[in-house]
Amino acid sequence: MRLRSVKAKTFLLFMPAVLVLFAAVLVAAYVYAKGIILDQSRYGMNEQLKSISNDIDTRLVAHTRLPEMIAHSVEDTYTKLTLQDYQSVTKGGLQVNAETFGLGIYFEAGAYNAKTKYFSTYAFRDKDGIKSTEDYNDPNYDYLSQNWYKAAVNQKAAVYTDPYFDEVTKVSMVTASAPIYNAGKQFIGVATGDIDLSTLQKTVADMKVGATGWALLIHKDGTYLAGPDQDKVMKSKLQQDSDSVLAGLGQELLQNKNGNTTYAGAKGVNHVFYKEIPRTQWILAVVMPDKELTEPLTQLLFKLCLIGVAGILLIAVVILVYSRGITVQIAKLNKLSEKLAAGDFTHHIAVTSRDEFGQMSEHFNRTTGELRQMLNKVSEHTLHAASTSEQLSASAEQTSKVAENISVTIQEVAMGADVQLRGAEETVRAMDELTLGIQRIAESSSLVRDSSEETTAKASEGNEKIQEAVAGMNQVNENAKQTADIIRQLNARSREIGKIMEVITGISNQTNLLSLNAGIEAARAGEHGKGFAVVAHEIRKLSEQTKQSAEQVGQLIDQIRSFAAEASASVETGAVEMERGTRLVGQAGEAFQAILHHIHAMDDQIQEVSAASQQMSASSEQVNATTQELSRIAREAAANAQHVAASSEEQLAAMEEIAASSESLTLMVEELRELMSRFKV
């Protein structure tokens, strides 16, 4: 959407520049203030770090003084003091410094008494007060081999041990061990002062670093000594933390000892300021969340934004007031322009100033006066042009009517010729298509005739084959019937032979019985009947052989009867199927006879159709030639009519152009008159 208001255009022209300018000023102010605030914040953090470090160091110094003081106090009198004296010394030292957990005196083997290897006493704080113990004299503990004891051997001043857990007091502590020398500068023992790490850890945990920051104390080997996460204190090392970011922070702290850095934790970015405590080589670190460190910047940015918004609103009001003054002047010119657009040239602008708007108003008034004079002259010339245009228009109208009548007549003739030509051309196309169709019919009829003749021949041949098949099937049927009769006769003869074999078997059995009886009688006759017995025996053998042969013949007869029965059944089934096949072949022969009869009838009709189509083809060619000639004549007539019509149309067009020109001139004059009537001069 395009802006039409000068006020809006002016506002949108200046406001982006103002916004960019204010944004640049805000950014520059923010960057400058950020540098100052961050420097002050870093300075404050470093000062707080120094203060905390000095406080811890002061406490360590106060604590260190106790074992050193005890060591110096017993250099000359250590053999003269009793155990009770040493207990009083250590208990009194604890009353001097409330942060010291315990004080002890430990002599070298045989230093206090040649017969005593372990001689020591240790005073420590308990919930019931200050107590003393000699439990460290236990040979199983062997304080001479402990690190806190060996660390002070041959040292010139007190040294601090690494943090450790004391098995006797059950307390995690760090020990300041001071060497004890006799008057001859010979090492004779160690005076110790212990700090309960829980006290130091509470001190570090209670330190306030800003509003949300915290302090962290780590050993020189990275072990957590104190910090907000109690689960890691005395249990893990910072550089070995599972969080890779904290592990990297630990490596940086142990390597640089002093300085500052940042790391991205789970709750955001944190700033770390760290410093080494020389006496113990511990590293004290204070951590400040970036959100708190940059909170003054956030407040400053908010104030700058408020100032910027207020400034932008003020400038916007100034721009609107200024643009309104311009808009008033433009509105006067716009109002006069609207009256001029409506044709009223009788007004002018009152000039009230000498600035650019006043000069523009004077020029506008002068231009309006010159236009008023010009319009008067145009009005006079318009009247003269109107009378001339009316005369020309009347003459052109008469001539145009005559030409139009001629053109209409010629157009009708040309249209009739065109209609006749299109009809002739359509007739030619129809005859071409008809001739082509008839030719295709003739060709198809010839092909059908040839196919019909071939079909007739094949049908005749098929009919002959079918008739032969019918005769063959009849002959086969007769043969099958004869075979069935023969098999039935064979079966009957087999039954008769079976009956005869049964008679033979019976005779054989009787003969066998008679021969047996004859043998018995011959045996009774003795020697006289021996020859008869031989004959009877032979007869029995023959009768048994006859019986066996009869049985074999009976079996063969049974097989023959079985085969004959199967053959008879098969032949009867075949005879039934042969009769059915003969009947079907006969029906096929009758069908072929009917097909052949219809094919002969169809062949005669096809012959007649082929002859008729050839006659139609010849006639259509003659008609097509005649139609072509008629089409040529119609085409020539249409061309002549078109030529005449074109000539008449050209003449009519020329007259219409003259008439149109005169009408256009008349319209122009009328429009000019109407336009002039709208102007007030």
XYZ file of C-alpha atoms in Angstrom:
681
model
C 0.000 0.000 0.000
C 1.514 3.334 -1.091
C 1.495 6.192 1.427
C -0.508 9.257 0.355
C -0.047 11.459 3.420
C 2.872 13.896 3.462
C 2.752 13.731 7.241
C 3.189 9.946 7.155
C 5.962 10.178 4.574
C 7.800 12.786 6.642
C 7.387 10.698 9.782
C 8.638 7.524 8.114
C 11.518 9.425 6.520
C 12.920 10.862 9.737
C 12.013 8.176 12.269
C 14.314 5.424 10.896
C 17.255 7.834 11.017
C 16.326 8.837 14.564
C 15.955 5.199 15.586
C 19.336 4.298 14.094
C 20.961 7.308 15.793
C 19.467 6.498 19.177
C 20.370 2.825 18.785
C 23.968 3.776 18.010
C 24.099 6.099 21.043
C 22.578 3.413 23.283
C 25.000 0.759 22.041
C 27.995 3.062 22.498
C 26.859 4.066 25.990
C 26.160 0.448 26.902
C 29.539 -0.769 25.643
C 31.380 2.026 27.453
C 29.453 1.494 30.685
C 29.866 -2.261 30.370
C 33.637 -1.897 30.306
C 33.597 0.309 33.388
C 31.138 -1.874 35.323
C 32.944 -5.108 34.440
C 36.268 -3.580 35.473
C 34.745 -2.471 38.749
C 33.147 -5.894 39.241
C 36.440 -7.657 38.563
C 38.240 -5.262 40.878
C 35.653 -5.892 43.594
C 35.909 -9.665 43.117
C 39.700 -9.568 43.269
C 39.573 -7.427 46.388
C 37.115 -9.819 48.005
C 39.345 -12.726 46.970
C 42.349 -11.012 48.542
C 40.353 -10.286 51.678
C 39.238 -13.893 52.044
C 42.721 -15.175 51.234
C 44.300 -12.831 53.770
C 41.722 -13.845 56.356
C 42.531 -17.531 55.851
C 46.245 -16.808 55.836
C 45.901 -14.762 59.045
C 44.120 -17.651 60.687
C 46.809 -20.041 59.497
C 49.531 -17.737 60.809
C 47.820 -17.490 64.191
C 47.502 -21.244 64.238
C 51.106 -21.797 63.105
C 52.446 -19.611 65.896
C 51.220 -22.076 68.564
C 53.321 -25.157 67.575
C 56.301 -22.896 66.826
C 55.947 -21.222 70.233
C 55.750 -24.614 71.970
C 58.786 -25.839 70.019
C 60.859 -22.831 71.114
C 59.642 -23.000 74.717
C 60.925 -26.549 75.321
C 64.299 -26.319 73.560
C 66.280 -25.939 76.783
C 63.978 -27.499 79.359
C 62.467 -30.444 77.533
C 64.149 -33.030 79.802
C 63.133 -31.214 82.955
C 59.443 -30.933 82.203
C 57.107 -33.690 83.255
C 54.185 -35.127 81.350
C 51.836 -32.931 83.384
C 53.872 -29.879 82.395
C 53.546 -30.734 78.703
C 49.824 -31.315 79.145
C 49.479 -27.880 80.714
C 51.455 -26.285 77.865
C 49.308 -27.857 75.132
C 46.029 -27.153 76.910
C 47.036 -23.561 77.502
C 47.912 -23.130 73.838
C 44.427 -24.249 72.805
C 42.945 -21.522 74.964
C 44.973 -18.914 73.048
C 43.474 -19.730 69.612
C 39.912 -20.978 69.535
C 40.228 -22.221 65.912
C 43.004 -24.691 66.729
C 41.592 -28.170 67.233
C 44.586 -29.811 68.908
C 48.228 -29.305 69.981
C 50.773 -32.033 70.518
C 54.433 -32.655 71.491
C 56.223 -35.724 70.092
C 59.868 -36.586 70.890
C 62.341 -38.609 68.919
C 63.053 -42.128 70.153
C 65.188 -41.807 73.319
C 65.333 -38.003 73.126
C 63.283 -37.392 76.276
C 64.405 -40.542 78.041
C 66.954 -42.980 76.690
C 64.790 -45.864 77.775
C 61.605 -44.478 76.209
C 61.047 -44.758 72.451
C 57.658 -43.033 72.322
C 56.968 -40.017 74.512
C 54.172 -37.630 73.531
C 51.036 -35.880 74.682
C 48.192 -34.409 72.690
C 45.523 -31.922 73.821
C 42.351 -31.563 71.740
C 38.910 -30.075 71.908
C 35.975 -32.290 72.752
C 32.308 -31.591 73.292
C 33.035 -31.700 77.012
C 36.010 -29.326 76.804
C 39.772 -29.717 76.311
C 41.224 -33.156 76.918
C 44.693 -34.712 76.807
C 45.650 -38.135 75.520
C 48.792 -40.269 75.203
C 47.229 -42.745 72.787
C 49.746 -41.749 70.115
C 52.458 -43.540 72.163
C 50.976 -46.829 71.027
C 53.776 -48.704 69.185
C 51.193 -49.962 66.719
C 50.501 -46.370 65.675
C 54.243 -45.474 65.544
C 53.997 -41.699 65.238
C 57.638 -41.599 64.148
C 56.558 -43.055 60.775
C 53.590 -40.733 60.207
C 53.769 -38.162 57.394
C 52.921 -35.242 59.660
C 55.954 -36.128 61.821
C 58.412 -36.840 59.017
C 57.412 -33.627 57.210
C 58.969 -31.477 60.001
C 62.261 -33.372 60.276
C 65.224 -31.073 59.552
C 62.896 -28.174 58.667
C 63.611 -24.608 59.793
C 59.992 -23.588 60.334
C 56.580 -25.102 60.647
C 55.223 -26.904 57.581
C 51.688 -27.946 56.701
C 50.732 -31.477 55.849
C 48.225 -32.679 53.329
C 44.701 -33.150 54.693
C 44.217 -36.548 56.341
C 41.861 -38.474 58.612
C 43.200 -39.023 62.132
C 42.484 -42.528 63.428
C 42.757 -41.515 67.102
C 40.428 -38.490 67.171
C 38.351 -39.633 64.160
C 38.599 -36.131 62.667
C 39.664 -34.913 59.194
C 42.396 -32.369 59.792
C 45.456 -30.619 58.490
C 48.546 -30.320 60.674
C 51.160 -27.595 61.103
C 54.319 -29.428 62.215
C 57.132 -27.378 63.814
C 60.561 -29.013 64.424
C 61.984 -29.009 67.980
C 65.744 -28.540 68.319
C 67.782 -28.643 71.542
C 70.392 -26.116 72.493
C 72.878 -27.938 70.291
C 70.619 -27.533 67.257
C 69.924 -31.234 67.267
C 66.481 -32.374 66.115
C 64.674 -33.905 69.083
C 60.977 -33.919 68.108
C 57.970 -32.187 66.640
C 55.320 -29.813 67.985
C 52.038 -30.011 66.047
C 48.975 -27.855 65.738
C 45.888 -29.368 64.093
C 43.047 -27.553 62.386
C 39.735 -29.360 62.152
C 38.863 -29.152 58.452
C 35.157 -29.032 59.270
C 35.732 -25.635 60.891
C 37.602 -24.392 57.834
C 34.999 -25.909 55.518
C 32.202 -24.161 57.389
C 34.104 -20.893 57.184
C 34.491 -21.236 53.400
C 30.897 -22.412 52.930
C 29.554 -19.416 54.911
C 31.505 -16.900 52.840
C 29.212 -14.546 50.942
C 30.340 -13.833 47.395
C 27.873 -11.265 46.206
C 24.276 -12.425 46.552
C 24.417 -15.796 44.784
C 28.154 -16.567 44.496
C 30.199 -19.032 46.509
C 33.777 -19.848 47.523
C 35.826 -22.954 46.758
C 39.024 -24.220 48.422
C 41.098 -26.951 46.786
C 44.369 -28.620 47.693
C 47.460 -28.273 45.523
C 46.712 -31.738 44.106
C 43.129 -30.718 43.216
C 41.292 -32.354 46.130
C 38.142 -30.546 47.265
C 38.858 -29.104 50.731
C 35.765 -26.937 51.008
C 32.911 -25.957 48.760
C 29.136 -25.992 48.290
C 28.999 -29.644 47.156
C 29.611 -31.604 50.382
C 29.487 -34.928 48.525
C 32.791 -34.090 46.818
C 34.672 -32.616 49.804
C 37.718 -34.759 50.723
C 36.460 -37.419 48.268
C 37.284 -36.294 44.731
C 39.545 -34.032 42.746
C 38.385 -31.085 40.676
C 40.453 -31.981 37.590
C 38.962 -35.493 37.649
C 35.341 -34.346 37.889
C 32.822 -36.240 35.709
C 31.782 -32.862 34.299
C 34.357 -32.156 31.583
C 33.859 -28.395 32.012
C 34.712 -28.537 35.736
C 37.625 -30.883 35.003
C 39.036 -28.344 32.554
C 38.524 -25.593 35.139
C 40.469 -27.652 37.711
C 43.403 -28.117 35.351
C 43.488 -24.377 34.640
C 43.420 -23.468 38.360
C 46.202 -25.926 39.261
C 48.348 -24.758 36.361
C 47.982 -20.968 36.677
C 47.558 -20.691 40.496
C 46.350 -17.071 40.178
C 43.972 -15.361 37.756
C 40.373 -15.410 36.588
C 38.341 -17.354 34.036
C 34.812 -18.342 33.086
C 33.022 -21.638 32.623
C 29.554 -22.683 31.485
C 27.802 -24.642 34.211
C 24.374 -26.242 34.340
C 22.813 -22.958 35.557
C 24.652 -20.683 33.141
C 27.990 -18.921 32.772
C 30.041 -18.312 35.924
C 33.072 -16.086 36.528
C 35.887 -17.590 38.622
C 38.583 -15.546 40.421
C 41.268 -17.644 42.109
C 44.430 -17.117 44.185
C 47.032 -19.367 45.789
C 47.575 -19.296 49.566
C 51.409 -19.513 49.698
C 51.677 -20.931 53.227
C 49.725 -24.091 52.325
C 49.764 -23.879 48.489
C 46.012 -24.230 48.593
C 43.974 -22.467 45.904
C 41.074 -20.301 46.972
C 38.479 -19.549 44.303
C 35.404 -17.334 44.416
C 32.650 -17.945 41.864
C 30.167 -15.323 40.718
C 27.299 -16.140 38.298
C 27.416 -14.057 35.162
C 23.798 -13.072 35.729
C 24.656 -11.362 39.032
C 27.923 -9.936 37.748
C 26.179 -8.325 34.797
C 23.051 -7.306 36.716
C 24.196 -3.643 36.863
C 24.568 -3.813 33.086
C 21.021 -5.114 32.770
C 19.726 -2.279 34.935
C 21.769 0.230 32.955
C 20.448 -1.181 29.680
C 16.886 -0.911 30.990
C 17.418 2.736 31.979
C 19.054 3.532 28.648
C 16.121 1.927 26.835
C 13.665 4.035 28.856
C 15.635 7.179 28.020
C 15.800 6.136 24.371
C 12.052 5.479 24.170
C 11.302 8.831 25.811
C 13.666 10.603 23.395
C 12.155 8.848 20.396
C 8.635 9.791 21.504
C 9.705 13.429 21.948
C 11.305 13.552 18.506
C 8.233 11.841 17.023
C 6.037 14.607 18.479
C 8.368 17.295 17.045
C 8.310 15.618 13.625
C 4.513 15.388 13.701
C 4.150 19.097 14.642
C 6.592 20.129 11.913
C 4.942 17.918 9.305
C 1.524 19.324 10.307
C 2.714 22.855 9.471
C 3.853 21.656 6.057
C 0.605 19.747 5.560
C -1.495 22.906 6.159
C 0.297 24.740 3.329
C -0.004 21.728 1.052
C -3.723 21.425 1.895
C -4.333 24.975 0.579
C -2.648 24.122 -2.709
C -4.496 20.807 -2.852
C -7.868 22.527 -2.325
C -7.194 24.985 -5.162
C -6.026 22.094 -7.364
C -9.327 20.294 -6.747
C -11.263 23.381 -7.906
C -9.088 23.649 -11.003
C -9.679 19.940 -11.678
C -13.419 20.669 -11.459
C -13.011 23.457 -14.094
C -13.262 26.450 -11.779
C -10.468 28.882 -12.704
C -11.928 31.864 -10.799
C -10.098 31.236 -7.498
C -6.555 31.997 -6.303
C -4.362 31.386 -3.236
C -3.845 34.063 -0.623
C -0.070 34.542 -0.172
C 0.728 34.927 3.567
C 4.471 34.197 3.688
C 7.647 34.795 1.715
C 9.119 31.320 2.125
C 9.166 28.560 -0.497
C 5.451 27.864 0.035
C 4.634 31.592 -0.533
C 6.663 31.658 -3.757
C 4.958 28.469 -4.945
C 1.534 30.053 -4.272
C 2.410 33.120 -6.420
C 3.578 30.873 -9.279
C 0.384 28.833 -8.983
C -1.795 31.984 -9.237
C 0.104 33.173 -12.329
C -0.261 29.778 -14.018
C -4.008 29.783 -13.324
C -4.425 33.187 -15.023
C -2.586 32.061 -18.153
C -4.728 28.909 -18.374
C -7.887 31.049 -18.106
C -6.855 33.136 -21.150
C -5.970 30.039 -23.177
C -9.334 28.403 -22.477
C -11.187 31.482 -23.779
C -9.330 31.227 -27.105
C -10.008 27.488 -27.366
C -13.730 28.092 -26.883
C -13.855 30.527 -29.833
C -12.052 28.103 -32.199
C -14.337 25.259 -31.134
C -17.450 27.015 -32.444
C -15.899 27.439 -35.904
C -14.787 23.787 -36.088
C -18.269 22.586 -35.124
C -20.017 24.269 -38.099
C -17.451 22.903 -40.597
C -17.754 19.394 -39.176
C -21.555 19.362 -39.546
C -21.382 20.206 -43.276
C -18.788 17.514 -43.989
C -20.731 14.926 -42.042
C -23.962 15.531 -44.082
C -22.181 15.049 -47.460
C -20.401 11.905 -46.304
C -23.646 10.413 -45.027
C -25.435 10.646 -48.420
C -22.522 9.103 -50.324
C -22.170 6.360 -47.753
C -25.827 5.294 -48.125
C -25.487 4.776 -51.901
C -22.271 2.774 -51.526
C -23.813 0.743 -48.755
C -26.765 -0.348 -50.950
C -24.384 -1.507 -53.696
C -22.215 -3.330 -51.209
C -25.193 -5.118 -49.656
C -26.339 -6.416 -53.045
C -22.880 -7.637 -54.008
C -22.485 -9.232 -50.587
C -25.687 -11.208 -51.079
C -24.469 -12.445 -54.470
C -21.095 -13.385 -53.006
C -22.755 -15.151 -50.098
C -24.929 -17.178 -52.495
C -21.868 -18.114 -54.512
C -20.052 -19.114 -51.351
C -22.982 -21.272 -50.255
C -23.120 -22.903 -53.697
C -19.345 -23.440 -53.655
C -19.419 -25.023 -50.191
C -22.285 -27.293 -51.260
C -20.406 -28.359 -54.381
C -17.217 -28.987 -52.421
C -19.132 -31.001 -49.828
C -20.759 -32.995 -52.649
C -17.324 -33.666 -54.150
C -15.977 -34.827 -50.790
C -19.054 -37.016 -50.248
C -18.720 -38.544 -53.724
C -15.009 -39.151 -53.126
C -15.808 -40.924 -49.884
C -18.707 -42.825 -51.548
C -16.503 -43.900 -54.456
C -13.783 -44.998 -52.075
C -16.337 -46.947 -49.999
C -17.806 -48.639 -53.070
C -14.330 -49.599 -54.251
C -13.609 -51.092 -50.841
C -16.957 -52.956 -51.001
C -16.038 -54.342 -54.423
C -12.620 -55.413 -53.197
C -14.141 -56.959 -50.066
C -16.783 -58.725 -52.191
C -14.063 -60.247 -54.352
C -12.206 -61.410 -51.263
C -15.419 -62.807 -49.763
C -16.202 -64.581 -53.031
C -12.766 -66.189 -53.093
C -13.117 -67.174 -49.430
C -16.585 -68.552 -50.109
C -15.344 -70.715 -52.961
C -12.525 -72.047 -50.798
C -14.964 -72.638 -47.921
C -17.305 -74.547 -50.245
C -14.458 -76.775 -51.382
C -13.341 -77.414 -47.792
C -16.935 -78.107 -46.710
C -17.384 -80.629 -49.548
C -14.153 -82.325 -48.610
C -15.161 -82.363 -44.912
C -18.555 -83.829 -45.810
C -16.878 -86.658 -47.724
C -14.591 -87.392 -44.758
C -17.531 -87.366 -42.375
C -19.463 -89.794 -44.585
C -16.437 -92.072 -44.719
C -16.161 -91.864 -40.917
C -19.858 -92.750 -40.588
C -19.396 -95.809 -42.803
C -16.251 -96.819 -40.874
C -18.013 -96.421 -37.524
C -20.921 -98.545 -38.738
C -18.490 -101.276 -39.848
C -16.641 -101.135 -36.528
C -19.950 -101.350 -34.702
C -20.905 -104.476 -36.658
C -17.489 -106.043 -35.950
C -17.852 -105.242 -32.267
C -21.255 -106.917 -32.182
C -19.832 -110.036 -33.891
C -16.915 -110.100 -31.436
C -19.348 -109.874 -28.537
C -21.349 -112.806 -29.926
C -18.162 -114.872 -30.350
C -17.057 -114.092 -26.781
C -20.500 -115.047 -25.438
C -20.306 -118.347 -27.369
C -16.759 -118.907 -26.042
C -17.992 -118.306 -22.514
C -20.806 -120.816 -23.026
C -18.363 -123.442 -24.394
C -16.077 -122.819 -21.420
C -18.945 -123.591 -19.054
C -19.672 -126.808 -20.964
C -15.979 -127.812 -20.819
C -16.058 -127.104 -17.098
C -18.984 -129.453 -16.628
C -17.142 -132.181 -18.643
C -14.036 -131.691 -16.463
C -16.180 -132.127 -13.372
C -17.419 -135.467 -14.790
C -13.807 -136.496 -15.553
C -12.767 -135.564 -12.019
C -15.612 -137.657 -10.614
C -14.647 -140.629 -12.778
C -11.025 -140.206 -11.650
C -12.059 -140.255 -8.005
C -14.155 -143.394 -8.536
C -11.314 -145.080 -10.463
C -8.905 -144.234 -7.661
C -11.310 -145.733 -5.155
C -11.766 -148.874 -7.249
C -7.983 -149.283 -7.670
C -7.593 -148.963 -3.918
C -10.172 -151.674 -3.344
C -8.497 -153.826 -6.008
C -5.138 -153.419 -4.251
C -6.693 -154.511 -0.972
C -8.207 -157.588 -2.607
C -4.875 -158.388 -4.356
C -3.137 -158.229 -1.023
C -5.581 -160.686 0.388
C -4.928 -163.074 -2.561
C -1.235 -163.220 -1.681
C 1.157 -164.349 -4.353
C -1.706 -164.939 -6.759
C -2.892 -161.430 -6.541
C 0.534 -159.727 -6.804
C 0.197 -159.072 -10.570
C -3.272 -157.695 -10.073
C -1.939 -155.436 -7.298
C 0.631 -153.991 -9.667
C -2.084 -153.284 -12.219
C -4.295 -151.733 -9.532
C -1.381 -149.539 -8.404
C -0.778 -148.303 -11.944
C -4.491 -147.621 -12.407
C -4.469 -145.548 -9.182
C -1.464 -143.585 -10.428
C -3.200 -142.930 -13.738
C -6.385 -141.921 -11.973
C -4.447 -139.460 -9.728
C -2.659 -138.029 -12.772
C -6.007 -137.745 -14.524
C -7.439 -135.952 -11.489
C -4.490 -133.528 -11.385
C -4.755 -132.873 -15.116
C -8.499 -132.359 -14.773
C -7.930 -129.898 -11.934
C -5.338 -127.979 -14.028
C -7.695 -127.972 -16.987
C -10.451 -126.762 -14.630
C -8.228 -123.898 -13.438
C -7.426 -122.974 -17.022
C -11.125 -123.158 -17.886
C -11.900 -120.873 -14.905
C -9.260 -118.367 -16.097
C -10.616 -118.540 -19.634
C -14.141 -118.014 -18.310
C -12.913 -115.029 -16.226
C -11.106 -113.530 -19.215
C -14.110 -114.233 -21.405
C -16.406 -112.510 -18.888
C -14.133 -109.447 -18.773
C -13.825 -109.431 -22.566
C -17.572 -109.789 -22.879
C -18.177 -106.861 -20.493
C -15.570 -104.748 -22.281
C -16.968 -105.630 -25.688
C -20.490 -104.817 -24.552
C -19.300 -101.450 -23.154
C -17.388 -100.813 -26.379
C -20.445 -101.747 -28.370
C -22.538 -99.209 -26.449
C -19.889 -96.504 -26.975
C -19.557 -97.503 -30.642
C -23.281 -97.131 -31.105
C -23.131 -93.704 -29.420
C -20.114 -92.712 -31.565
C -21.860 -93.935 -34.682
C -24.911 -91.873 -33.767
C -22.795 -88.737 -33.128
C -20.837 -89.188 -36.359
C -24.136 -89.553 -38.183
C -25.370 -86.324 -36.640
C -22.090 -84.610 -37.624
C -22.581 -85.847 -41.184
C -26.104 -84.426 -41.275
C -24.777 -81.100 -39.893
C -22.082 -81.011 -42.581
C -24.747 -81.663 -45.207
C -26.765 -78.681 -43.924
C -23.623 -76.476 -43.759
C -22.677 -77.416 -47.308
C -26.201 -76.594 -48.501
C -26.093 -73.133 -46.844
C -22.584 -72.458 -48.135
C -23.753 -73.125 -51.711
C -26.676 -70.748 -51.201
C -24.404 -68.059 -49.666
C -21.899 -68.438 -52.506
C -24.612 -67.633 -55.036
C -25.607 -64.506 -53.114
C -21.970 -63.388 -52.776
C -21.540 -63.734 -56.542
C -24.536 -61.453 -57.055
C -23.245 -58.891 -54.469
C -19.798 -58.813 -56.098
C -21.273 -58.136 -59.527
C -23.539 -55.388 -58.148
C -20.659 -53.691 -56.247
C -18.526 -53.598 -59.404
C -21.386 -51.932 -61.293
C -21.817 -49.399 -58.423
C -18.084 -48.609 -58.491
C -18.182 -47.825 -62.209
C -21.297 -45.613 -61.794
C -19.818 -43.732 -58.795
C -16.699 -42.844 -60.784
C -18.846 -41.264 -63.485
C -20.878 -39.308 -60.893
C -17.655 -38.173 -59.174
C -16.249 -36.786 -62.425
C -19.464 -34.813 -63.055
C -19.416 -33.454 -59.481
C -15.783 -32.322 -59.877
C -16.739 -30.302 -62.943
C -19.672 -28.656 -61.124
C -17.369 -27.779 -58.193
C -14.858 -26.111 -60.524
C -17.594 -23.968 -62.110
C -18.961 -22.970 -58.659
C -15.449 -22.071 -57.467
C -14.890 -19.727 -60.418
C -18.293 -18.076 -59.862
C -17.571 -17.578 -56.172
C -14.160 -16.062 -56.916
C -15.702 -13.539 -59.310
C -18.405 -12.664 -56.781
C -15.796 -12.201 -54.046
C -13.766 -9.894 -56.294
C -16.802 -7.710 -56.994
C -17.785 -7.722 -53.317
C -14.272 -6.731 -52.287
C -14.295 -3.786 -54.681
C -17.663 -2.595 -53.379
C -16.524 -3.044 -49.790
C -13.391 -1.009 -50.451
C -15.526 1.798 -51.850
C -17.925 1.559 -48.914
C -15.000 1.473 -46.464
C -13.571 4.622 -47.989
C -16.925 6.395 -47.649
C -17.312 5.084 -44.099
C -13.851 6.384 -43.225
C -14.847 9.810 -44.507
C -18.099 9.637 -42.560
C -16.290 8.329 -39.470
C -13.734 11.115 -39.710
C -16.482 13.717 -39.924
C -18.359 12.073 -37.049
C -15.148 11.874 -35.043
C -14.512 15.514 -35.719
C -18.057 16.304 -34.651
C -17.633 14.239 -31.479
C -14.330 15.911 -30.743
C -15.926 19.292 -31.157
C -18.817 18.248 -28.903
C -16.425 16.877 -26.301
C -14.376 20.045 -26.524
C -17.549 22.044 -26.056
C -18.498 19.974 -23.035
C -15.025 20.358 -21.600
C -15.113 24.106 -22.161
C -18.508 24.282 -20.507
C -16.986 22.775 -17.352
C -14.509 25.596 -17.000
C -15.461 28.813 -15.245
C -13.366 31.606 -16.655
